[in-house]
Amino acid sequence: MRAVQRSRRQGRRWVDHYERHLVSPREAVAGVSSGDRVYVPMFHESPALLGALAERAGVAGVEIRALAAVPAVQDVLADISPAFLRGNWSFGTPATRAAIRDGGADFTVVGFGDVHRHIDQRRANAAPYDVCWITATPPDDAGYCCVGAELWDLRTAMQRSRTTVAALNHHLPRTFGVTRVHVSEIDMFVSEPRQLRHRSPLTPSPAAVAIAAHVSPLVPHRATLQIGAGKTSGALAVAGAFDDKEDLGYFAETSAPGLADLVERGVITSKYATVRPNKFVTTGLTGGADDYAYANDNPFFEFLDYDTMLNPAVISRNDNL
């Protein structure tokens, strides 16, 4: 009986914390000061928070830091003076290359797996981030929010930030792996009503189709795949490189278009994977609403931290990679 009472008291404690710290987007950004660095894990942009920060008066030199910016972030920054709000990216994308080239955004050269190492090693000017913005589901009955199908470096960024703000979106999928964050780990909560984006259909170029035909015979049955981003590698699945394979596995820091379809069709089973058998393991699906819906409450998809998925000692344990 005492254990049950203690559990109930702890449950009430997280509810109290959540209710006390549920604020408006304007209140959430009120604590951002001139010169602060706001870290946004990839695919965790919050239109509510970005919009509120864009309207903030009296501050300057605020930096939005990320591995890479999705178009929604860059679109907001494009309409604001870099003297007020400036992006700093470590991976150039079609959405950010022009801004980097023209001096409207900064480019920090860093390996993805080492993105926060400068903070851990206390290098010059490597202070913790002032704020980390994430998106997550509203808390469940045990007080855990789920960050959906895009984990990336979210947890490591939270650990290296002074404050964490969660934009709560009930459209996000609930997923498996290390995607649950307890309410007590979050300092403020705002409501984020946006719908999840639908990914535009990918039509492989003739060159990508030809390359996929060359790749296909190099991949044996039961191999474990790692596929990188890019117009060619990212199109391999859609271009049919793996259609005739059996029992492929997947273990990579990112996903690509068409891979969820291969799971649904039984091509990717991870039955013979050596590190995480019977799992599709990644940090993020980089998908659209359809892929997220398929991953929702689907234990076959497992999302692990970025520093795990990019650790050579872990990667090398995969046979037939």
PDB file of C-alpha atoms in Angstrom:
ATOM      1  CA  MET A   1       0.000   0.000   0.000  1.00  0.00           C
ATOM      2  CA  ARG A   2       2.834   2.411   0.831  1.00  0.00           C
ATOM      3  CA  ALA A   3       4.462   1.720  -2.562  1.00  0.00           C
ATOM      4  CA  VAL A   4       1.185   2.503  -4.322  1.00  0.00           C
ATOM      5  CA  GLN A   5       0.772   5.738  -2.355  1.00  0.00           C
ATOM      6  CA  ARG A   6       4.370   6.765  -3.128  1.00  0.00           C
ATOM      7  CA  SER A   7       3.806   6.095  -6.838  1.00  0.00           C
ATOM      8  CA  ARG A   8       0.660   8.231  -6.792  1.00  0.00           C
ATOM      9  CA  ARG A   9       2.486  11.093  -5.068  1.00  0.00           C
ATOM     10  CA  GLN A  10       5.233  10.955  -7.711  1.00  0.00           C
ATOM     11  CA  GLY A  11       2.587  10.970 -10.438  1.00  0.00           C
ATOM     12  CA  ARG A  12       0.967  14.044  -8.949  1.00  0.00           C
ATOM     13  CA  ARG A  13       4.380  15.723  -8.821  1.00  0.00           C
ATOM     14  CA  TRP A  14       4.941  15.489 -12.592  1.00  0.00           C
ATOM     15  CA  VAL A  15       1.413  16.724 -13.266  1.00  0.00           C
ATOM     16  CA  ASP A  16       2.066  19.733 -11.037  1.00  0.00           C
ATOM     17  CA  HIS A  17       5.354  20.430 -12.841  1.00  0.00           C
ATOM     18  CA  TYR A  18       3.678  20.162 -16.221  1.00  0.00           C
ATOM     19  CA  GLU A  19       0.748  22.410 -15.329  1.00  0.00           C
ATOM     20  CA  ARG A  20       2.973  25.072 -13.733  1.00  0.00           C
ATOM     21  CA  HIS A  21       5.259  25.261 -16.766  1.00  0.00           C
ATOM     22  CA  LEU A  22       2.709  25.121 -19.592  1.00  0.00           C
ATOM     23  CA  VAL A  23       3.037  28.604 -21.115  1.00  0.00           C
ATOM     24  CA  SER A  24       2.335  30.513 -24.303  1.00  0.00           C
ATOM     25  CA  PRO A  25       4.984  30.661 -27.053  1.00  0.00           C
ATOM     26  CA  ARG A  26       5.481  34.363 -26.271  1.00  0.00           C
ATOM     27  CA  GLU A  27       6.165  33.537 -22.619  1.00  0.00           C
ATOM     28  CA  ALA A  28       8.535  30.747 -23.616  1.00  0.00           C
ATOM     29  CA  VAL A  29      10.738  33.033 -25.719  1.00  0.00           C
ATOM     30  CA  ALA A  30      10.660  35.873 -23.188  1.00  0.00           C
ATOM     31  CA  GLY A  31      13.714  34.363 -21.519  1.00  0.00           C
ATOM     32  CA  VAL A  32      15.830  34.504 -24.697  1.00  0.00           C
ATOM     33  CA  SER A  33      18.411  37.263 -24.322  1.00  0.00           C
ATOM     34  CA  SER A  34      20.743  39.009 -26.740  1.00  0.00           C
ATOM     35  CA  GLY A  35      23.599  36.739 -27.738  1.00  0.00           C
ATOM     36  CA  ASP A  36      21.827  33.533 -26.679  1.00  0.00           C
ATOM     37  CA  ARG A  37      22.194  30.317 -28.658  1.00  0.00           C
ATOM     38  CA  VAL A  38      19.040  28.326 -29.339  1.00  0.00           C
ATOM     39  CA  TYR A  39      19.630  24.721 -30.398  1.00  0.00           C
ATOM     40  CA  VAL A  40      17.017  23.020 -32.610  1.00  0.00           C
ATOM     41  CA  PRO A  41      17.474  19.300 -33.378  1.00  0.00           C
ATOM     42  CA  MET A  42      16.719  18.438 -36.997  1.00  0.00           C
ATOM     43  CA  PHE A  43      13.020  18.188 -37.868  1.00  0.00           C
ATOM     44  CA  HIS A  44      12.084  19.654 -34.476  1.00  0.00           C
ATOM     45  CA  GLU A  45      11.345  23.151 -35.695  1.00  0.00           C
ATOM     46  CA  SER A  46       8.314  24.692 -34.016  1.00  0.00           C
ATOM     47  CA  PRO A  47       6.444  27.335 -36.031  1.00  0.00           C
ATOM     48  CA  ALA A  48       4.873  28.555 -32.783  1.00  0.00           C
ATOM     49  CA  LEU A  49       8.246  29.172 -31.102  1.00  0.00           C
ATOM     50  CA  LEU A  50       9.953  30.483 -34.239  1.00  0.00           C
ATOM     51  CA  GLY A  51       7.103  32.903 -34.874  1.00  0.00           C
ATOM     52  CA  ALA A  52       7.156  34.166 -31.304  1.00  0.00           C
ATOM     53  CA  LEU A  53      10.929  34.659 -31.397  1.00  0.00           C
ATOM     54  CA  ALA A  54      10.704  36.494 -34.726  1.00  0.00           C
ATOM     55  CA  GLU A  55       8.329  38.991 -33.080  1.00  0.00           C
ATOM     56  CA  ARG A  56      10.541  39.452 -30.038  1.00  0.00           C
ATOM     57  CA  ALA A  57      11.756  43.021 -29.606  1.00  0.00           C
ATOM     58  CA  GLY A  58      14.808  44.349 -27.845  1.00  0.00           C
ATOM     59  CA  VAL A  59      17.238  41.509 -28.470  1.00  0.00           C
ATOM     60  CA  ALA A  60      20.038  41.059 -30.995  1.00  0.00           C
ATOM     61  CA  GLY A  61      22.633  38.518 -31.979  1.00  0.00           C
ATOM     62  CA  VAL A  62      20.483  35.468 -31.219  1.00  0.00           C
ATOM     63  CA  GLU A  63      21.800  32.323 -32.922  1.00  0.00           C
ATOM     64  CA  ILE A  64      19.693  29.398 -34.098  1.00  0.00           C
ATOM     65  CA  ARG A  65      22.051  26.397 -34.066  1.00  0.00           C
ATOM     66  CA  ALA A  66      21.369  23.045 -35.721  1.00  0.00           C
ATOM     67  CA  LEU A  67      23.024  20.212 -37.585  1.00  0.00           C
ATOM     68  CA  ALA A  68      20.978  21.285 -40.580  1.00  0.00           C
ATOM     69  CA  ALA A  69      18.000  23.553 -41.034  1.00  0.00           C
ATOM     70  CA  VAL A  70      14.831  22.321 -42.652  1.00  0.00           C
ATOM     71  CA  PRO A  71      13.105  24.793 -44.989  1.00  0.00           C
ATOM     72  CA  ALA A  72      10.636  25.968 -42.327  1.00  0.00           C
ATOM     73  CA  VAL A  73      13.491  27.345 -40.228  1.00  0.00           C
ATOM     74  CA  GLN A  74      15.344  29.000 -43.089  1.00  0.00           C
ATOM     75  CA  ASP A  75      12.129  30.558 -44.400  1.00  0.00           C
ATOM     76  CA  VAL A  76      11.656  32.364 -41.079  1.00  0.00           C
ATOM     77  CA  LEU A  77      15.280  33.488 -40.934  1.00  0.00           C
ATOM     78  CA  ALA A  78      15.195  34.754 -44.527  1.00  0.00           C
ATOM     79  CA  ASP A  79      12.773  37.506 -43.523  1.00  0.00           C
ATOM     80  CA  ILE A  80      14.773  38.649 -40.481  1.00  0.00           C
ATOM     81  CA  SER A  81      17.994  40.620 -40.271  1.00  0.00           C
ATOM     82  CA  PRO A  82      20.967  38.359 -39.426  1.00  0.00           C
ATOM     83  CA  ALA A  83      21.958  40.991 -36.864  1.00  0.00           C
ATOM     84  CA  PHE A  84      18.862  39.977 -34.882  1.00  0.00           C
ATOM     85  CA  LEU A  85      18.484  36.276 -35.588  1.00  0.00           C
ATOM     86  CA  ARG A  86      21.133  34.246 -37.397  1.00  0.00           C
ATOM     87  CA  GLY A  87      21.381  30.597 -38.394  1.00  0.00           C
ATOM     88  CA  ASN A  88      24.460  28.456 -37.799  1.00  0.00           C
ATOM     89  CA  TRP A  89      24.456  25.093 -39.581  1.00  0.00           C
ATOM     90  CA  SER A  90      26.865  22.167 -39.842  1.00  0.00           C
ATOM     91  CA  PHE A  91      25.357  20.629 -42.968  1.00  0.00           C
ATOM     92  CA  GLY A  92      24.437  22.548 -46.089  1.00  0.00           C
ATOM     93  CA  THR A  93      21.079  21.752 -47.657  1.00  0.00           C
ATOM     94  CA  PRO A  94      19.170  23.218 -50.597  1.00  0.00           C
ATOM     95  CA  ALA A  95      17.305  25.339 -48.041  1.00  0.00           C
ATOM     96  CA  THR A  96      20.463  26.869 -46.547  1.00  0.00           C
ATOM     97  CA  ARG A  97      23.268  26.855 -49.125  1.00  0.00           C
ATOM     98  CA  ALA A  98      22.372  30.230 -50.587  1.00  0.00           C
ATOM     99  CA  ALA A  99      22.275  31.863 -47.137  1.00  0.00           C
ATOM    100  CA  ILE A 100      25.630  30.314 -46.211  1.00  0.00           C
ATOM    101  CA  ARG A 101      27.165  31.394 -49.511  1.00  0.00           C
ATOM    102  CA  ASP A 102      25.852  34.950 -49.252  1.00  0.00           C
ATOM    103  CA  GLY A 103      26.826  35.418 -45.608  1.00  0.00           C
ATOM    104  CA  GLY A 104      23.289  35.339 -44.244  1.00  0.00           C
ATOM    105  CA  ALA A 105      24.053  32.251 -42.148  1.00  0.00           C
ATOM    106  CA  ASP A 106      27.133  30.722 -40.573  1.00  0.00           C
ATOM    107  CA  PHE A 107      28.599  27.314 -41.353  1.00  0.00           C
ATOM    108  CA  THR A 108      30.394  25.411 -38.592  1.00  0.00           C
ATOM    109  CA  VAL A 109      32.483  22.515 -39.852  1.00  0.00           C
ATOM    110  CA  VAL A 110      31.995  19.580 -37.507  1.00  0.00           C
ATOM    111  CA  GLY A 111      31.471  15.862 -37.924  1.00  0.00           C
ATOM    112  CA  PHE A 112      27.885  14.892 -37.219  1.00  0.00           C
ATOM    113  CA  GLY A 113      28.936  12.355 -34.591  1.00  0.00           C
ATOM    114  CA  ASP A 114      31.108  15.001 -32.888  1.00  0.00           C
ATOM    115  CA  VAL A 115      28.634  17.854 -33.007  1.00  0.00           C
ATOM    116  CA  HIS A 116      28.668  18.502 -29.237  1.00  0.00           C
ATOM    117  CA  ARG A 117      32.185  17.306 -28.441  1.00  0.00           C
ATOM    118  CA  HIS A 118      33.526  20.866 -28.315  1.00  0.00           C
ATOM    119  CA  ILE A 119      31.286  21.487 -25.310  1.00  0.00           C
ATOM    120  CA  ASP A 120      32.356  18.280 -23.559  1.00  0.00           C
ATOM    121  CA  GLN A 121      36.029  19.128 -24.112  1.00  0.00           C
ATOM    122  CA  ARG A 122      35.506  22.722 -22.919  1.00  0.00           C
ATOM    123  CA  ARG A 123      37.143  24.231 -25.942  1.00  0.00           C
ATOM    124  CA  ALA A 124      37.425  27.991 -26.329  1.00  0.00           C
ATOM    125  CA  ASN A 125      34.005  29.670 -26.606  1.00  0.00           C
ATOM    126  CA  ALA A 126      32.279  26.282 -26.250  1.00  0.00           C
ATOM    127  CA  ALA A 127      29.682  27.073 -23.599  1.00  0.00           C
ATOM    128  CA  PRO A 128      26.495  25.022 -23.216  1.00  0.00           C
ATOM    129  CA  TYR A 129      23.537  26.108 -25.334  1.00  0.00           C
ATOM    130  CA  ASP A 130      21.184  28.531 -23.656  1.00  0.00           C
ATOM    131  CA  VAL A 131      17.997  26.878 -24.894  1.00  0.00           C
ATOM    132  CA  CYS A 132      17.092  23.630 -26.642  1.00  0.00           C
ATOM    133  CA  TRP A 133      13.793  23.529 -28.502  1.00  0.00           C
ATOM    134  CA  ILE A 134      12.205  20.145 -29.163  1.00  0.00           C
ATOM    135  CA  THR A 135       8.845  18.880 -30.362  1.00  0.00           C
ATOM    136  CA  ALA A 136       7.136  16.037 -28.537  1.00  0.00           C
ATOM    137  CA  THR A 137       3.776  14.452 -27.849  1.00  0.00           C
ATOM    138  CA  PRO A 138       1.768  15.533 -24.826  1.00  0.00           C
ATOM    139  CA  PRO A 139       2.703  13.443 -21.766  1.00  0.00           C
ATOM    140  CA  ASP A 140       1.229   9.988 -21.272  1.00  0.00           C
ATOM    141  CA  ASP A 141      -0.226   8.730 -17.986  1.00  0.00           C
ATOM    142  CA  ALA A 142       3.270   8.121 -16.601  1.00  0.00           C
ATOM    143  CA  GLY A 143       4.525  11.610 -17.473  1.00  0.00           C
ATOM    144  CA  TYR A 144       6.554  10.718 -20.558  1.00  0.00           C
ATOM    145  CA  CYS A 145       6.516  12.702 -23.793  1.00  0.00           C
ATOM    146  CA  CYS A 146       7.608  11.013 -27.024  1.00  0.00           C
ATOM    147  CA  VAL A 147       9.769  12.918 -29.518  1.00  0.00           C
ATOM    148  CA  GLY A 148       8.344  11.004 -32.476  1.00  0.00           C
ATOM    149  CA  ALA A 149      10.303   9.542 -35.378  1.00  0.00           C
ATOM    150  CA  GLU A 150      13.118  12.125 -35.427  1.00  0.00           C
ATOM    151  CA  LEU A 151      15.568  11.599 -32.560  1.00  0.00           C
ATOM    152  CA  TRP A 152      18.940  12.625 -34.028  1.00  0.00           C
ATOM    153  CA  ASP A 153      21.039  14.458 -31.407  1.00  0.00           C
ATOM    154  CA  LEU A 154      18.032  15.618 -29.406  1.00  0.00           C
ATOM    155  CA  ARG A 155      18.877  13.961 -26.108  1.00  0.00           C
ATOM    156  CA  THR A 156      22.546  14.929 -26.225  1.00  0.00           C
ATOM    157  CA  ALA A 157      21.581  18.518 -27.080  1.00  0.00           C
ATOM    158  CA  MET A 158      19.179  18.637 -24.133  1.00  0.00           C
ATOM    159  CA  GLN A 159      21.932  17.462 -21.806  1.00  0.00           C
ATOM    160  CA  ARG A 160      24.171  20.298 -23.006  1.00  0.00           C
ATOM    161  CA  SER A 161      21.566  23.056 -22.737  1.00  0.00           C
ATOM    162  CA  ARG A 162      20.603  25.189 -19.788  1.00  0.00           C
ATOM    163  CA  THR A 163      16.890  25.165 -20.624  1.00  0.00           C
ATOM    164  CA  THR A 164      14.663  22.831 -22.649  1.00  0.00           C
ATOM    165  CA  VAL A 165      11.367  23.946 -24.161  1.00  0.00           C
ATOM    166  CA  ALA A 166       9.013  21.351 -25.648  1.00  0.00           C
ATOM    167  CA  ALA A 167       6.417  22.236 -28.272  1.00  0.00           C
ATOM    168  CA  LEU A 168       3.721  19.628 -27.734  1.00  0.00           C
ATOM    169  CA  ASN A 169       2.095  18.243 -30.859  1.00  0.00           C
ATOM    170  CA  HIS A 170      -0.465  15.456 -30.648  1.00  0.00           C
ATOM    171  CA  HIS A 171       0.098  14.635 -34.334  1.00  0.00           C
ATOM    172  CA  LEU A 172       3.556  13.169 -33.619  1.00  0.00           C
ATOM    173  CA  PRO A 173       3.867   9.361 -33.630  1.00  0.00           C
ATOM    174  CA  ARG A 174       4.720   7.465 -30.465  1.00  0.00           C
ATOM    175  CA  THR A 175       7.797   5.419 -31.177  1.00  0.00           C
ATOM    176  CA  PHE A 176      10.238   2.993 -29.576  1.00  0.00           C
ATOM    177  CA  GLY A 177      13.901   3.177 -28.630  1.00  0.00           C
ATOM    178  CA  VAL A 178      15.143   6.095 -26.525  1.00  0.00           C
ATOM    179  CA  THR A 179      12.458   8.506 -27.685  1.00  0.00           C
ATOM    180  CA  ARG A 180      10.712   9.066 -24.352  1.00  0.00           C
ATOM    181  CA  VAL A 181      11.496  12.188 -22.340  1.00  0.00           C
ATOM    182  CA  HIS A 182      10.025  12.618 -18.879  1.00  0.00           C
ATOM    183  CA  VAL A 183       8.213  15.821 -18.054  1.00  0.00           C
ATOM    184  CA  SER A 184      10.733  16.492 -15.278  1.00  0.00           C
ATOM    185  CA  GLU A 185      13.492  16.826 -17.926  1.00  0.00           C
ATOM    186  CA  ILE A 186      11.663  19.722 -19.613  1.00  0.00           C
ATOM    187  CA  ASP A 187      11.548  23.274 -18.288  1.00  0.00           C
ATOM    188  CA  MET A 188       8.667  24.750 -20.311  1.00  0.00           C
ATOM    189  CA  PHE A 189       5.872  23.463 -22.510  1.00  0.00           C
ATOM    190  CA  VAL A 190       3.936  25.178 -25.284  1.00  0.00           C
ATOM    191  CA  SER A 191       1.174  23.969 -27.561  1.00  0.00           C
ATOM    192  CA  GLU A 192       2.071  23.299 -31.197  1.00  0.00           C
ATOM    193  CA  PRO A 193      -1.041  22.609 -33.324  1.00  0.00           C
ATOM    194  CA  ARG A 194       0.644  22.142 -36.718  1.00  0.00           C
ATOM    195  CA  GLN A 195      -0.091  19.133 -38.885  1.00  0.00           C
ATOM    196  CA  LEU A 196       2.839  16.922 -39.891  1.00  0.00           C
ATOM    197  CA  ARG A 197       4.220  17.597 -43.328  1.00  0.00           C
ATOM    198  CA  HIS A 198       3.745  15.217 -46.242  1.00  0.00           C
ATOM    199  CA  ARG A 199       6.945  14.394 -48.070  1.00  0.00           C
ATOM    200  CA  SER A 200       6.877  15.223 -51.757  1.00  0.00           C
ATOM    201  CA  PRO A 201       7.043  12.126 -53.974  1.00  0.00           C
ATOM    202  CA  LEU A 202      10.587  11.376 -55.082  1.00  0.00           C
ATOM    203  CA  THR A 203      11.120  10.735 -58.770  1.00  0.00           C
ATOM    204  CA  PRO A 204      14.627   9.321 -59.301  1.00  0.00           C
ATOM    205  CA  SER A 205      16.651  10.847 -62.104  1.00  0.00           C
ATOM    206  CA  PRO A 206      17.720   8.597 -65.005  1.00  0.00           C
ATOM    207  CA  ALA A 207      21.247   8.668 -63.560  1.00  0.00           C
ATOM    208  CA  ALA A 208      19.985   7.520 -60.142  1.00  0.00           C
ATOM    209  CA  VAL A 209      18.046   4.667 -61.762  1.00  0.00           C
ATOM    210  CA  ALA A 210      21.146   3.577 -63.668  1.00  0.00           C
ATOM    211  CA  ILE A 211      23.280   3.723 -60.518  1.00  0.00           C
ATOM    212  CA  ALA A 212      20.671   1.716 -58.587  1.00  0.00           C
ATOM    213  CA  ALA A 213      20.915  -0.984 -61.250  1.00  0.00           C
ATOM    214  CA  HIS A 214      24.687  -1.136 -60.685  1.00  0.00           C
ATOM    215  CA  VAL A 215      24.295  -1.174 -56.897  1.00  0.00           C
ATOM    216  CA  SER A 216      21.705  -3.954 -56.792  1.00  0.00           C
ATOM    217  CA  PRO A 217      23.985  -6.919 -57.645  1.00  0.00           C
ATOM    218  CA  LEU A 218      26.518  -5.719 -55.053  1.00  0.00           C
ATOM    219  CA  VAL A 219      24.015  -6.158 -52.216  1.00  0.00           C
ATOM    220  CA  PRO A 220      23.509  -9.773 -51.079  1.00  0.00           C
ATOM    221  CA  HIS A 221      20.435 -11.185 -49.410  1.00  0.00           C
ATOM    222  CA  ARG A 222      20.435 -10.716 -45.611  1.00  0.00           C
ATOM    223  CA  ALA A 223      22.806  -7.737 -45.804  1.00  0.00           C
ATOM    224  CA  THR A 224      22.386  -4.857 -43.358  1.00  0.00           C
ATOM    225  CA  LEU A 225      22.056  -1.520 -45.107  1.00  0.00           C
ATOM    226  CA  GLN A 226      23.331   1.951 -44.299  1.00  0.00           C
ATOM    227  CA  ILE A 227      22.123   4.608 -46.725  1.00  0.00           C
ATOM    228  CA  GLY A 228      23.250   8.227 -46.663  1.00  0.00           C
ATOM    229  CA  ALA A 229      21.393  11.332 -47.718  1.00  0.00           C
ATOM    230  CA  GLY A 230      21.728  12.714 -51.220  1.00  0.00           C
ATOM    231  CA  LYS A 231      20.062  12.811 -54.606  1.00  0.00           C
ATOM    232  CA  THR A 232      21.702   9.526 -55.646  1.00  0.00           C
ATOM    233  CA  SER A 233      22.095   7.437 -52.487  1.00  0.00           C
ATOM    234  CA  GLY A 234      18.820   8.700 -51.040  1.00  0.00           C
ATOM    235  CA  ALA A 235      16.993   7.548 -54.179  1.00  0.00           C
ATOM    236  CA  LEU A 236      18.308   3.971 -54.219  1.00  0.00           C
ATOM    237  CA  ALA A 237      15.271   2.397 -52.556  1.00  0.00           C
ATOM    238  CA  VAL A 238      12.762   4.262 -54.723  1.00  0.00           C
ATOM    239  CA  ALA A 239      14.838   3.430 -57.806  1.00  0.00           C
ATOM    240  CA  GLY A 240      14.456  -0.292 -57.121  1.00  0.00           C
ATOM    241  CA  ALA A 241      17.981  -1.212 -55.961  1.00  0.00           C
ATOM    242  CA  PHE A 242      16.651  -3.581 -53.277  1.00  0.00           C
ATOM    243  CA  ASP A 243      13.357  -4.810 -54.702  1.00  0.00           C
ATOM    244  CA  ASP A 244      14.584  -8.370 -55.347  1.00  0.00           C
ATOM    245  CA  LYS A 245      16.385  -8.805 -52.006  1.00  0.00           C
ATOM    246  CA  GLU A 246      15.407 -11.001 -49.082  1.00  0.00           C
ATOM    247  CA  ASP A 247      15.603 -10.304 -45.346  1.00  0.00           C
ATOM    248  CA  LEU A 248      17.643  -7.127 -45.476  1.00  0.00           C
ATOM    249  CA  GLY A 249      18.481  -5.325 -42.251  1.00  0.00           C
ATOM    250  CA  TYR A 250      18.800  -1.610 -41.586  1.00  0.00           C
ATOM    251  CA  PHE A 251      21.210   0.197 -39.236  1.00  0.00           C
ATOM    252  CA  ALA A 252      22.002   3.812 -40.109  1.00  0.00           C
ATOM    253  CA  GLU A 253      21.974   7.334 -38.736  1.00  0.00           C
ATOM    254  CA  THR A 254      19.238   8.373 -41.155  1.00  0.00           C
ATOM    255  CA  SER A 255      16.551   6.833 -43.302  1.00  0.00           C
ATOM    256  CA  ALA A 256      15.595   7.489 -46.926  1.00  0.00           C
ATOM    257  CA  PRO A 257      12.480   7.558 -49.120  1.00  0.00           C
ATOM    258  CA  GLY A 258      11.078   4.145 -49.946  1.00  0.00           C
ATOM    259  CA  LEU A 259      12.582   2.244 -47.015  1.00  0.00           C
ATOM    260  CA  ALA A 260       9.360   2.136 -44.999  1.00  0.00           C
ATOM    261  CA  ASP A 261       7.707   0.655 -48.097  1.00  0.00           C
ATOM    262  CA  LEU A 262      10.380  -2.069 -48.168  1.00  0.00           C
ATOM    263  CA  VAL A 263       9.571  -2.863 -44.538  1.00  0.00           C
ATOM    264  CA  GLU A 264       5.871  -3.099 -45.320  1.00  0.00           C
ATOM    265  CA  ARG A 265       6.587  -5.377 -48.300  1.00  0.00           C
ATOM    266  CA  GLY A 266       8.771  -7.696 -46.215  1.00  0.00           C
ATOM    267  CA  VAL A 267      12.058  -6.887 -47.987  1.00  0.00           C
ATOM    268  CA  ILE A 268      13.570  -5.350 -44.847  1.00  0.00           C
ATOM    269  CA  THR A 269      13.034  -7.740 -41.935  1.00  0.00           C
ATOM    270  CA  SER A 270      16.362  -7.456 -40.044  1.00  0.00           C
ATOM    271  CA  LYS A 271      15.888 -11.137 -39.283  1.00  0.00           C
ATOM    272  CA  TYR A 272      19.608 -11.805 -39.707  1.00  0.00           C
ATOM    273  CA  ALA A 273      20.947  -8.491 -38.349  1.00  0.00           C
ATOM    274  CA  THR A 274      23.661  -8.966 -35.740  1.00  0.00           C
ATOM    275  CA  VAL A 275      23.506  -5.778 -33.651  1.00  0.00           C
ATOM    276  CA  ARG A 276      19.750  -5.236 -33.297  1.00  0.00           C
ATOM    277  CA  PRO A 277      17.982  -8.208 -34.910  1.00  0.00           C
ATOM    278  CA  ASN A 278      14.348  -7.793 -35.932  1.00  0.00           C
ATOM    279  CA  LYS A 279      14.641  -4.001 -35.780  1.00  0.00           C
ATOM    280  CA  PHE A 280      14.905  -1.135 -38.255  1.00  0.00           C
ATOM    281  CA  VAL A 281      17.411   1.029 -36.386  1.00  0.00           C
ATOM    282  CA  THR A 282      17.998   4.702 -37.084  1.00  0.00           C
ATOM    283  CA  THR A 283      17.936   8.157 -35.502  1.00  0.00           C
ATOM    284  CA  GLY A 284      15.309   9.614 -37.811  1.00  0.00           C
ATOM    285  CA  LEU A 285      12.961   8.595 -40.608  1.00  0.00           C
ATOM    286  CA  THR A 286      13.263  11.979 -42.361  1.00  0.00           C
ATOM    287  CA  GLY A 287       9.884  11.051 -43.710  1.00  0.00           C
ATOM    288  CA  GLY A 288       6.454  12.523 -44.149  1.00  0.00           C
ATOM    289  CA  ALA A 289       3.103  11.923 -42.514  1.00  0.00           C
ATOM    290  CA  ASP A 290       2.671   8.502 -44.160  1.00  0.00           C
ATOM    291  CA  ASP A 291       5.996   7.142 -42.877  1.00  0.00           C
ATOM    292  CA  TYR A 292       5.329   8.585 -39.435  1.00  0.00           C
ATOM    293  CA  ALA A 293       1.905   6.944 -39.342  1.00  0.00           C
ATOM    294  CA  TYR A 294       3.468   3.592 -40.230  1.00  0.00           C
ATOM    295  CA  ALA A 295       6.078   3.955 -37.462  1.00  0.00           C
ATOM    296  CA  ASN A 296       3.465   4.967 -34.894  1.00  0.00           C
ATOM    297  CA  ASP A 297       3.299   2.359 -32.111  1.00  0.00           C
ATOM    298  CA  ASN A 298       5.340   0.021 -34.358  1.00  0.00           C
ATOM    299  CA  PRO A 299       8.077  -1.712 -32.310  1.00  0.00           C
ATOM    300  CA  PHE A 300       9.949  -2.796 -35.446  1.00  0.00           C
ATOM    301  CA  PHE A 301      11.252   0.770 -35.751  1.00  0.00           C
ATOM    302  CA  GLU A 302      13.822   1.601 -33.089  1.00  0.00           C
ATOM    303  CA  PHE A 303      15.320   5.067 -32.683  1.00  0.00           C
ATOM    304  CA  LEU A 304      18.683   5.350 -30.926  1.00  0.00           C
ATOM    305  CA  ASP A 305      20.877   8.308 -30.030  1.00  0.00           C
ATOM    306  CA  TYR A 306      23.083   9.885 -32.645  1.00  0.00           C
ATOM    307  CA  ASP A 307      26.304   9.217 -30.770  1.00  0.00           C
ATOM    308  CA  THR A 308      25.382   5.508 -30.674  1.00  0.00           C
ATOM    309  CA  MET A 309      24.491   5.247 -34.349  1.00  0.00           C
ATOM    310  CA  LEU A 310      27.665   7.084 -35.445  1.00  0.00           C
ATOM    311  CA  ASN A 311      30.021   5.232 -33.113  1.00  0.00           C
ATOM    312  CA  PRO A 312      32.468   3.175 -35.241  1.00  0.00           C
ATOM    313  CA  ALA A 313      32.781   0.609 -32.460  1.00  0.00           C
ATOM    314  CA  VAL A 314      29.036  -0.021 -32.635  1.00  0.00           C
ATOM    315  CA  ILE A 315      28.774   0.117 -36.422  1.00  0.00           C
ATOM    316  CA  SER A 316      31.626  -2.380 -36.862  1.00  0.00           C
ATOM    317  CA  ARG A 317      29.694  -5.044 -34.961  1.00  0.00           C
ATOM    318  CA  ASN A 318      27.295  -5.389 -37.892  1.00  0.00           C
ATOM    319  CA  ASP A 319      28.016  -8.390 -40.124  1.00  0.00           C
ATOM    320  CA  ASN A 320      27.472  -7.973 -43.878  1.00  0.00           C
ATOM    321  CA  LEU A 321      27.008  -4.224 -43.595  1.00  0.00           C
TER     322      LEU A 321
END
